[in-house]
Short mmCIF file of C-alpha atoms in Angstrom, two decimals:
data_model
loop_
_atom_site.label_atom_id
_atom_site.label_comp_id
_atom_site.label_asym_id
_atom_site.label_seq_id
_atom_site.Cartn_x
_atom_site.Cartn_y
_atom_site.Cartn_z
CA UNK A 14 -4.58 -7.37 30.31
CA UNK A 15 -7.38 -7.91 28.38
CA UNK A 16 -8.07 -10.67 25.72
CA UNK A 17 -8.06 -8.04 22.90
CA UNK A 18 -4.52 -6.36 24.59
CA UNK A 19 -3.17 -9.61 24.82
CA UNK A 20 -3.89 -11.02 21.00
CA UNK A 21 -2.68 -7.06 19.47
CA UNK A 22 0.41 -8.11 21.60
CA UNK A 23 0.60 -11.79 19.68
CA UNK A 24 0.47 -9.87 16.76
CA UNK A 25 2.49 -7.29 16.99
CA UNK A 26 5.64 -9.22 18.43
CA UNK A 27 5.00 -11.98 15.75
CA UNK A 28 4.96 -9.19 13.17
CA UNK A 29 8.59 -8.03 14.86
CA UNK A 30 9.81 -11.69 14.28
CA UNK A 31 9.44 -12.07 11.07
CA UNK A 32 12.02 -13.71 8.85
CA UNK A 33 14.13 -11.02 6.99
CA UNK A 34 14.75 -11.82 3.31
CA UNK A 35 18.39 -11.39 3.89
CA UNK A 36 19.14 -10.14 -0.04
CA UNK A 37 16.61 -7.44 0.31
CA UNK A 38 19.41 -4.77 1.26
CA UNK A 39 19.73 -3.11 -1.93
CA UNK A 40 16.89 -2.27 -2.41
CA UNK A 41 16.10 -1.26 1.63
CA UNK A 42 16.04 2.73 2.05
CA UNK A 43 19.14 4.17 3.47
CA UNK A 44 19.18 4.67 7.37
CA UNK A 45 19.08 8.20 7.19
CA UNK A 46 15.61 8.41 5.83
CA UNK A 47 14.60 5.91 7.71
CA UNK A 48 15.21 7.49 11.00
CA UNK A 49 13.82 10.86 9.25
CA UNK A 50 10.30 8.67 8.30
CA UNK A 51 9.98 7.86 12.19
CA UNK A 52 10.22 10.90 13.22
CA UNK A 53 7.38 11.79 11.02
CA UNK A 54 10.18 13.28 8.72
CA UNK A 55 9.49 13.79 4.73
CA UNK A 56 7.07 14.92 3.01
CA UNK A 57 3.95 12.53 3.22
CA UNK A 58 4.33 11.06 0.17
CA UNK A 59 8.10 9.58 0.80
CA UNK A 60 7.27 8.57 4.35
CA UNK A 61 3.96 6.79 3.33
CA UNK A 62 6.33 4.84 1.01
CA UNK A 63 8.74 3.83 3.34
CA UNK A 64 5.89 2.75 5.86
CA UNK A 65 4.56 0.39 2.50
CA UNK A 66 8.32 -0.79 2.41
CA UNK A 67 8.66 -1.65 6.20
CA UNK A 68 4.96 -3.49 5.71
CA UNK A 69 7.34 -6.06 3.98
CA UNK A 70 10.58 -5.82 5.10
CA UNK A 71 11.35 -7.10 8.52
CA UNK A 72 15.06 -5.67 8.28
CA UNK A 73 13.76 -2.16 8.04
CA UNK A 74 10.58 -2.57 10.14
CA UNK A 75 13.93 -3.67 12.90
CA UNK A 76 15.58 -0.39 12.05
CA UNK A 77 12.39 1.65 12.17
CA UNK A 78 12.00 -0.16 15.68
CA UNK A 79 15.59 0.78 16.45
CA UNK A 80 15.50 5.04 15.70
CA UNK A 81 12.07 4.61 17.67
CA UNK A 82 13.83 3.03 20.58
CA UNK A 83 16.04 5.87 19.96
CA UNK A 84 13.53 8.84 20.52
CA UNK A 85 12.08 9.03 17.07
CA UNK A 86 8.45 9.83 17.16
CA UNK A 87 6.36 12.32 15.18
CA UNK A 88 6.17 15.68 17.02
CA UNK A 89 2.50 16.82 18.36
CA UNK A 90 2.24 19.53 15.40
CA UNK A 91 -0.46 18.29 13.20
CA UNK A 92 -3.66 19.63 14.32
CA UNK A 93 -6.75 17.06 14.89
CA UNK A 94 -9.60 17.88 13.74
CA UNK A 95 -12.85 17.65 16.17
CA UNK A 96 -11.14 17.72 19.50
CA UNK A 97 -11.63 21.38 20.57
CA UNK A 98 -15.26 22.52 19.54
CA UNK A 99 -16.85 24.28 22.05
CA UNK A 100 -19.95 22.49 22.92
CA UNK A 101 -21.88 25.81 21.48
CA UNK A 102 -20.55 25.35 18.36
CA UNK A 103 -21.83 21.70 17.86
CA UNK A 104 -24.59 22.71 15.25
CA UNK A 105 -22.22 25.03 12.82
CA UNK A 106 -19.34 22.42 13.40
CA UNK A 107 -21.73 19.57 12.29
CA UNK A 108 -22.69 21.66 9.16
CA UNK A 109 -19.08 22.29 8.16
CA UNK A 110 -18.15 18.83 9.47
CA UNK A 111 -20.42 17.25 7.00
CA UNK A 112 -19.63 19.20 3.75
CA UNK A 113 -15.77 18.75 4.34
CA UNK A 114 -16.69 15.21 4.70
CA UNK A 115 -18.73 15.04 1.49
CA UNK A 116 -15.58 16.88 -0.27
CA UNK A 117 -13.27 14.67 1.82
CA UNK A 118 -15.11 11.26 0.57
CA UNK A 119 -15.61 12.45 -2.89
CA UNK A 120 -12.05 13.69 -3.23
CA UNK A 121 -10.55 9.99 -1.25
CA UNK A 122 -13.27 8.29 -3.46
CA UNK A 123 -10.85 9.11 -6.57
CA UNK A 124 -7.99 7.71 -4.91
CA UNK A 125 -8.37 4.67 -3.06
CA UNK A 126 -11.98 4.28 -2.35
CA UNK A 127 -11.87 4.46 1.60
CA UNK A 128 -15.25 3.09 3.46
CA UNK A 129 -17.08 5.40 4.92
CA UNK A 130 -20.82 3.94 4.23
CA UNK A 131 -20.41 3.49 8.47
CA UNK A 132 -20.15 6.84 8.88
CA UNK A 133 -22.41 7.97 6.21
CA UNK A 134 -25.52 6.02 7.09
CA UNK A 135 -28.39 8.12 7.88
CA UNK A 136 -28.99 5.18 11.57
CA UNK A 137 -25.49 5.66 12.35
CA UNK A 138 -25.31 6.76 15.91
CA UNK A 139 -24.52 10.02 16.85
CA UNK A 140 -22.83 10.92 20.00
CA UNK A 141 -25.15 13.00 22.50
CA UNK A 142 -22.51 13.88 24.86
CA UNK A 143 -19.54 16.43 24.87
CA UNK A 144 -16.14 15.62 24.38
CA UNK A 145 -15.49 15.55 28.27
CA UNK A 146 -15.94 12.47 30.63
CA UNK A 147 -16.22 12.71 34.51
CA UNK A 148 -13.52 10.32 35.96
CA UNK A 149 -16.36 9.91 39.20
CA UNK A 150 -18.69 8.16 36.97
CA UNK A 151 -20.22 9.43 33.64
CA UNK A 152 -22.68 8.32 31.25
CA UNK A 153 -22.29 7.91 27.36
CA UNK A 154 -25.50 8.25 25.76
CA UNK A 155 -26.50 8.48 21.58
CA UNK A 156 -29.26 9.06 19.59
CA UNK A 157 -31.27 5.71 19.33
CA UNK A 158 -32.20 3.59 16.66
CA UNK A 159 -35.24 1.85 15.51
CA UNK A 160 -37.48 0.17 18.11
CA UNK A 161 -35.92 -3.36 19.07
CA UNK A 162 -31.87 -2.00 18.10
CA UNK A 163 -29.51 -3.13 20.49
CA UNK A 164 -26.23 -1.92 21.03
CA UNK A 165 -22.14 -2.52 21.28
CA UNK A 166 -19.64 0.28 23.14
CA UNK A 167 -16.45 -0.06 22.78
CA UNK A 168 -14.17 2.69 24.95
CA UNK A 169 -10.22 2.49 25.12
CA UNK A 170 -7.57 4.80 25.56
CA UNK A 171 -5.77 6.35 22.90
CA UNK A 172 -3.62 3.55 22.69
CA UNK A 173 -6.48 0.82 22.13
CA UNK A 174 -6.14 -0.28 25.63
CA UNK A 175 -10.46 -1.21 26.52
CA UNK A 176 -11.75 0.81 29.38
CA UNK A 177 -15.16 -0.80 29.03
CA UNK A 178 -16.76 -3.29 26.18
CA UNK A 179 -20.41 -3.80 26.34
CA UNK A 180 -22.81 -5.89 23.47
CA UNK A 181 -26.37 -6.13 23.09
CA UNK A 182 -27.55 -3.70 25.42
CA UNK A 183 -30.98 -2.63 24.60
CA UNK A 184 -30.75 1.16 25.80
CA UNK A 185 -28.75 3.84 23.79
CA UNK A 186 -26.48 4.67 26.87
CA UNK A 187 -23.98 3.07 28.76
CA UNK A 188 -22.85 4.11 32.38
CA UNK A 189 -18.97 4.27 32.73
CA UNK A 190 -18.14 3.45 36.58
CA UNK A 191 -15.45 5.33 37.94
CA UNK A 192 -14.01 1.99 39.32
CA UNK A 193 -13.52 1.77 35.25
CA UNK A 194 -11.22 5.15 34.75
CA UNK A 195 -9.35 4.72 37.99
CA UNK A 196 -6.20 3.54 36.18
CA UNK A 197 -6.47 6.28 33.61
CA UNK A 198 -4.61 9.41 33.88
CA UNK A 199 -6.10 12.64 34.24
CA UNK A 200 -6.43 14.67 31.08
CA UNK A 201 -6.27 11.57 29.23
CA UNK A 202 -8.33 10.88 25.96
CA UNK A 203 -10.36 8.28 25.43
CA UNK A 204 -12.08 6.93 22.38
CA UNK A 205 -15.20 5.49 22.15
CA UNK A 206 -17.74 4.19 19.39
CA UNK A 207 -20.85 2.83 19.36
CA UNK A 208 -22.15 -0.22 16.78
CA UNK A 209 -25.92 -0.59 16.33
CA UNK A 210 -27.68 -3.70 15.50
CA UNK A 211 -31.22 -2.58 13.76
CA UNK A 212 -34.07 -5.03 14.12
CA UNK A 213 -33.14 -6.34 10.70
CA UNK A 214 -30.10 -7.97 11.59
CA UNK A 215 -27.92 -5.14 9.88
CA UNK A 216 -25.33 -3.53 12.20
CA UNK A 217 -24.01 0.46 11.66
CA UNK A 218 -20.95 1.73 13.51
CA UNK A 219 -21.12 5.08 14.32
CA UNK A 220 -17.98 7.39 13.98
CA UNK A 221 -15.32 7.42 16.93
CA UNK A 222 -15.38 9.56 19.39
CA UNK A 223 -12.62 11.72 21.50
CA UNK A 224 -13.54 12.48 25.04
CA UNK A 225 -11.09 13.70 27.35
CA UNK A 226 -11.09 12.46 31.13
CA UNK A 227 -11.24 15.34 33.71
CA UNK B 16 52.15 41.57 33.68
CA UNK B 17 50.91 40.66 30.03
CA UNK B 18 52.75 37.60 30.13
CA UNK B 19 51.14 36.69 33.41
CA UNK B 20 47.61 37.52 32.19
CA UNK B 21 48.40 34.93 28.77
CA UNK B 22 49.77 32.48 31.18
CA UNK B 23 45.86 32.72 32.67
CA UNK B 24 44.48 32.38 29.82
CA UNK B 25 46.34 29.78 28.41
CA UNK B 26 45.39 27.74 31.41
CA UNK B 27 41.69 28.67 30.78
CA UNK B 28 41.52 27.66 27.82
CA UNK B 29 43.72 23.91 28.93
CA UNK B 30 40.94 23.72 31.13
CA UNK B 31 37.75 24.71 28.78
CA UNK B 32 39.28 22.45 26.08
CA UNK B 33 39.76 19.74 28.95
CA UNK B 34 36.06 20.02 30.21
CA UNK B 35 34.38 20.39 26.75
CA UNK B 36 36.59 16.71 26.02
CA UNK B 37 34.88 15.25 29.00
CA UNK B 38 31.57 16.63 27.95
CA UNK B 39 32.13 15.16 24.78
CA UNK B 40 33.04 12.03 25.91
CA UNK B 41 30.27 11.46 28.10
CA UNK B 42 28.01 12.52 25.18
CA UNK B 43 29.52 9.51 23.27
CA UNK B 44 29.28 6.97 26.35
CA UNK B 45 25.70 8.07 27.13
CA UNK B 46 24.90 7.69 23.16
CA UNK B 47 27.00 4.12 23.54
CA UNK B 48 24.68 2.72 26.49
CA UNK B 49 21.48 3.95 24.34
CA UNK B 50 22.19 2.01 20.87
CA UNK B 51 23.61 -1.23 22.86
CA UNK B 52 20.37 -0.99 24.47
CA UNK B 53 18.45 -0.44 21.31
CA UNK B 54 19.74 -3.09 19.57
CA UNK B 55 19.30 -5.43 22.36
CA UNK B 56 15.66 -4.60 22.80
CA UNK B 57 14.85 -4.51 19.31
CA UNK B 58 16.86 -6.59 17.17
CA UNK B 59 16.57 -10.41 16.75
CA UNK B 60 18.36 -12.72 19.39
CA UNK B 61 21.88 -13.36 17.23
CA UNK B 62 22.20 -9.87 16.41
CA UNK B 63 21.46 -8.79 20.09
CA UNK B 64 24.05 -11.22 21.30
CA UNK B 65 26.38 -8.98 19.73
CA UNK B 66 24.91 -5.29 20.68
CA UNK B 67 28.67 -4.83 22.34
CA UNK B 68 30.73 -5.90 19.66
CA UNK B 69 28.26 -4.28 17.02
CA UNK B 70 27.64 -0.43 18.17
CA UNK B 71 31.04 -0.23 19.30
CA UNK B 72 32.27 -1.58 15.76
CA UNK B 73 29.70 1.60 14.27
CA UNK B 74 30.92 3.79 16.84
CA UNK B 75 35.05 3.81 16.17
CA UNK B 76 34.09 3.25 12.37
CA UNK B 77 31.83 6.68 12.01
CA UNK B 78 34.64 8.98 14.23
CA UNK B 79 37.24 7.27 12.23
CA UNK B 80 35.19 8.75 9.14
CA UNK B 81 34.62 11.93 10.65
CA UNK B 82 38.26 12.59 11.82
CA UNK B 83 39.21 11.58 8.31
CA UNK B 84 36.71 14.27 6.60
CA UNK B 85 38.51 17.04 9.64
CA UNK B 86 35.38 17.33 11.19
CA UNK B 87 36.58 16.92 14.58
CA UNK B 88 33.33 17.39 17.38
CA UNK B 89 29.65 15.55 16.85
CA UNK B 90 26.99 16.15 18.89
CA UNK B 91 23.45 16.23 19.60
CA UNK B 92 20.62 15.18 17.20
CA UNK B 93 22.88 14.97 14.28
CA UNK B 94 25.22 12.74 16.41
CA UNK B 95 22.36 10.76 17.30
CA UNK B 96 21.14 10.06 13.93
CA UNK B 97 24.51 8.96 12.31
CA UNK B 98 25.39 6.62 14.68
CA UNK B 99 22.17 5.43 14.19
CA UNK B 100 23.01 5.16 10.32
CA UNK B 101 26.44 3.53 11.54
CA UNK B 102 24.63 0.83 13.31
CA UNK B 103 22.15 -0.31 10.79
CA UNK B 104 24.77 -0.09 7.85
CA UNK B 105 26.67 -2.48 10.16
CA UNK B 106 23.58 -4.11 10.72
CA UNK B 107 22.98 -4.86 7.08
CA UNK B 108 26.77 -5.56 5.97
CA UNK B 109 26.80 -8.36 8.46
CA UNK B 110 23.67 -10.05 7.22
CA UNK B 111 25.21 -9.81 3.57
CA UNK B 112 28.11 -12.19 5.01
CA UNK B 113 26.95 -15.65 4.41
CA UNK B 114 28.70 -17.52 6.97
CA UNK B 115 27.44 -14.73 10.09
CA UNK B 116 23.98 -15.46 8.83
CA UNK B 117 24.27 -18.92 8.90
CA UNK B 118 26.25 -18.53 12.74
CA UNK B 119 23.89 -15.79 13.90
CA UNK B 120 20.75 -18.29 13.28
CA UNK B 121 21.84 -20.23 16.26
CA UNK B 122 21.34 -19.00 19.75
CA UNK B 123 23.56 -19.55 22.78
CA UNK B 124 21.23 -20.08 25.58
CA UNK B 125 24.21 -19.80 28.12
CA UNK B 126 25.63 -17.11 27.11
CA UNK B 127 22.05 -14.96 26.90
CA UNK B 128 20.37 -16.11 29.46
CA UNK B 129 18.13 -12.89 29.42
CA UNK B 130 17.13 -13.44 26.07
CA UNK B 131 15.71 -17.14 26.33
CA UNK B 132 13.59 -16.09 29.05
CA UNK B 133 10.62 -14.55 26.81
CA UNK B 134 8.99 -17.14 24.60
CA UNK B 135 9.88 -16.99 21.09
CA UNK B 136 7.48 -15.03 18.99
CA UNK B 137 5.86 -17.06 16.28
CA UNK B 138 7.56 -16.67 12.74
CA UNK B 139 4.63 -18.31 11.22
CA UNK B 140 2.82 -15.92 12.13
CA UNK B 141 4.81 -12.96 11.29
CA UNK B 142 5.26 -14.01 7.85
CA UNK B 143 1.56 -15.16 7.39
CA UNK B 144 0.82 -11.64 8.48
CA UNK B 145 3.05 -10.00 6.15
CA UNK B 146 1.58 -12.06 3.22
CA UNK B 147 -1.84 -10.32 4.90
CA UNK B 148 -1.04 -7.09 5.36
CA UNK B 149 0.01 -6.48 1.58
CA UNK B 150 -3.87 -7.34 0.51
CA UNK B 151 -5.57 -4.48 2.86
CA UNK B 152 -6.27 -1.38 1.69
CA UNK B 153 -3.41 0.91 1.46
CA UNK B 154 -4.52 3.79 4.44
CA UNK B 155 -5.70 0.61 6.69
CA UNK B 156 -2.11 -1.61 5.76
CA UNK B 157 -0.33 1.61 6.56
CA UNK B 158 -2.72 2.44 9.84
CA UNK B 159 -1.77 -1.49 11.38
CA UNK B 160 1.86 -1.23 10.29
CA UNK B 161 2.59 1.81 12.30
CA UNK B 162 0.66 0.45 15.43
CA UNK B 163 2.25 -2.86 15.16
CA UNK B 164 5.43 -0.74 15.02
CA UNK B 165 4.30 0.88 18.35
CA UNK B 166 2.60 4.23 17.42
CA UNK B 167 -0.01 5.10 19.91
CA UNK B 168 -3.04 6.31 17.57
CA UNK B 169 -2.77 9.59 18.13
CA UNK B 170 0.65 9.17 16.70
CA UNK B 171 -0.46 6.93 13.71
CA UNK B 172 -2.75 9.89 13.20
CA UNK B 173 0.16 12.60 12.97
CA UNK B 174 2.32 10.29 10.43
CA UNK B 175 -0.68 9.67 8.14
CA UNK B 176 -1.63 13.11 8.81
CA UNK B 177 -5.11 12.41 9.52
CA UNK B 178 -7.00 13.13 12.48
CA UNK B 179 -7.28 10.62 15.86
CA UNK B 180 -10.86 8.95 14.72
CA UNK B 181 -10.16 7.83 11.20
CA UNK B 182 -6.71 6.70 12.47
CA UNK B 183 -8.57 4.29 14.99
CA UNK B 184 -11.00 3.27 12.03
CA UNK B 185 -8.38 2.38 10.12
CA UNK B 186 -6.64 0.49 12.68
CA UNK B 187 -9.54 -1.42 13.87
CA UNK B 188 -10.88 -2.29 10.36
CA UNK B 189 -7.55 -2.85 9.27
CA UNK B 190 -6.99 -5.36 12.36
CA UNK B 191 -10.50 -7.23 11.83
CA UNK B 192 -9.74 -7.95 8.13
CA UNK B 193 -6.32 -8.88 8.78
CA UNK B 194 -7.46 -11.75 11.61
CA UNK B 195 -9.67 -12.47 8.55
CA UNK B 196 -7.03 -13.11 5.67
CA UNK B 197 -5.05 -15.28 8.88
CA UNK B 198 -7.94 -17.23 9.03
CA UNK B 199 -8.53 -18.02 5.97
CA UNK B 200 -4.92 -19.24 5.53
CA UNK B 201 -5.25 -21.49 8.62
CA UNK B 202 -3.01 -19.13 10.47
CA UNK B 203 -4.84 -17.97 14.31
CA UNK B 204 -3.06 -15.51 16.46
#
């Protein structure tokens, strides 16, 4: 396990010890609705409140824990975005990619002012590959930055589990060793960003990618 | 003749009625080993101590109820969820009784030997992170909450109804700035 696994798992089993506030009950959410939220029940708006509620309740965040235990997990309906563009498409995706997210970050900008300068910065890398990775070795490669950049890759598995960290590297790809994916299913998707460090110290993340392993 | 053929069918029916009671009460049983196991994976220590005593408590208590209302068969996904709602109700009415709070605190290492192996999560820590959490962003606080719960990403993604790479943003950023806010209250995971 690695030292990044390991500290999420500090965390997250410190998080499920908390100390309940044992007088918090009437104003807790009844079960039923609870179980619903976990299922990725609701409407958005209810179930975002109940996750806000279970941020600070440790008796509910238990029975959220419990309906989980018990099978409750959203169902694969919502579509994701980005995942299925055919690698023909990439230059009419990117167009419509970047005026839904000038809409997207104007429209989020009015509610709760989300961060997005990452993304938005005109050095952020941009992903030269497809959304498919070889499991016998492949190479993930973006567009470069300014003479003397040097780079950070990050890859994990959909569940944050790293499949390969690399910092500083002076070239704008990284080879991914199939001794690296052996442990990952087939089919599998992975996600990977890369952070650039220009020459003046500042560092841009690019935007995470989805690549799924053959 | 006819009262030969009723005689069958009375006995076919004896038997469907017989047969659907079994299912039913292996429904219940299976649903029984599920929750005891739930609560003894999920809740804290004192509570799991009594995962026996508790769902079985919920269990008679909500077909009680339903028997009472005449509605005489549960099963399935409804089943599943009020027994579920039967189990944290009891849950919650025991931690409103003072004196199985204070009881439930203390742990009997002999008689849960199971549970003492794992080393106790940090408290500390938990509530320091609570206290943390509550200063992020909303979409980030909400992003860490559901991982910490256990979502995957992709599923984080689907309950915030997002897509899979702002749900990793968010979790990452969110998870940076909360080992931030730890830090600065002298807290380190």
């Amino acid at each position: 396990m690695s030292d990044a696994r390991r500290e999420f798992e500090i965390l997250a089993r410190a998080f499920a010890a908390r100390e309940g506030r044992h007088d918090s009950s009437s104003a807790c959410p009844p079960a039923e609705q609870l179980f619903e939220a976990a299922s990725g029940g609701l409407d958005r708006e209810q179930r975002l409140k109940l996750v806000d509620h279970v941020s600070q309740c440790a008796e509910c965040a238990t029975a959220w824990r419990l309906a989980m235990e018990l099978g409750a997990r959203p169902a694969n309906t919502v579509e994701v975005r980005g995942r299925s563009w055919a690698p023909s498409f990439a230059m009419a995706a990117s167009v419509i990619l970047a005026v839904g997210l000038t809409t997207y970050v104007v429209r989020q900008g009015r509610e709760e002012s989300p961060q997005y300068r990452d993304v938005a910065h005109r050095l952020a890398p941009v992903s030269l590959i497809g959304d498919k990775l070889s499991r016998k070795g492949d190479v993930l490669r973006w567009t470069p930055g300014p003479e003397g950049s040097t780079y950070s890759v990050r890859l994990t598995t959909a569940d944050l589990v790293p499949v390969l960290e690399t910092r500083d590297i002076t070239n704008a790809e990284v080879g991914v060793p199939a001794a690296m994916l052996e442990k990952v299913p087939p089919g599998e998707q992975l996600l990977w960003q890369v952070e650039v460090r220009l020459p003046d110290g500042q560092r841009v993340a690019s935007e995470t990618y989805v690549v799924t392993l053959d | 003749m006819l009262n030969s053929n009723y005689r069958e069918v009375e006995t076919l029916d004896d038997g469907d009625a017989q047969s659907s009671a079994l299912a039913e009460a292996q429904t219940h049983q299976s649903l029984l080993r599920d929750l005891k196991r739930a609560v003894r994976h999920v809740c804290p220590r004192s509570l799991a101590q009594d995962a026996e005593d508790l769902v079985q408590e919920s269990f008679i208590r909500l077909l009680r109820a339903h028997k009472l209302e005449g509605q005489s068969k549960l099963s399935g996904a409804y089943l599943k969820k009020v027994a579920y709602s039967a189990v944290i109700d009891e849950i919650r009415r025991r931690r409103r009784e003072p004196a199985a709070g204070l009881a439930s605190d203390r742990v009997d290492i002999d008689a849960a030997p199971d549970l003492m192996q794992e080393e106790a999560p940090d408290t500390t820590l938990g509530n320091a992170m609570e206290v943390s959490l509550q200063r992020l962003q909303p979409d980030r606080r909400r992003a860490l909450t559901l991982h910490l719960l256990g979502y995957s990403v992709p599923e984080v993604a689907r309950m915030l109804e997002c897509n899979a790479k702002r749900a990793d943003n968010l979790v990452h950023r969110g998870l940076a700035q909360l080992r931030e806010f730890l830090q600065e209250m002298g807290v380190h995971s």
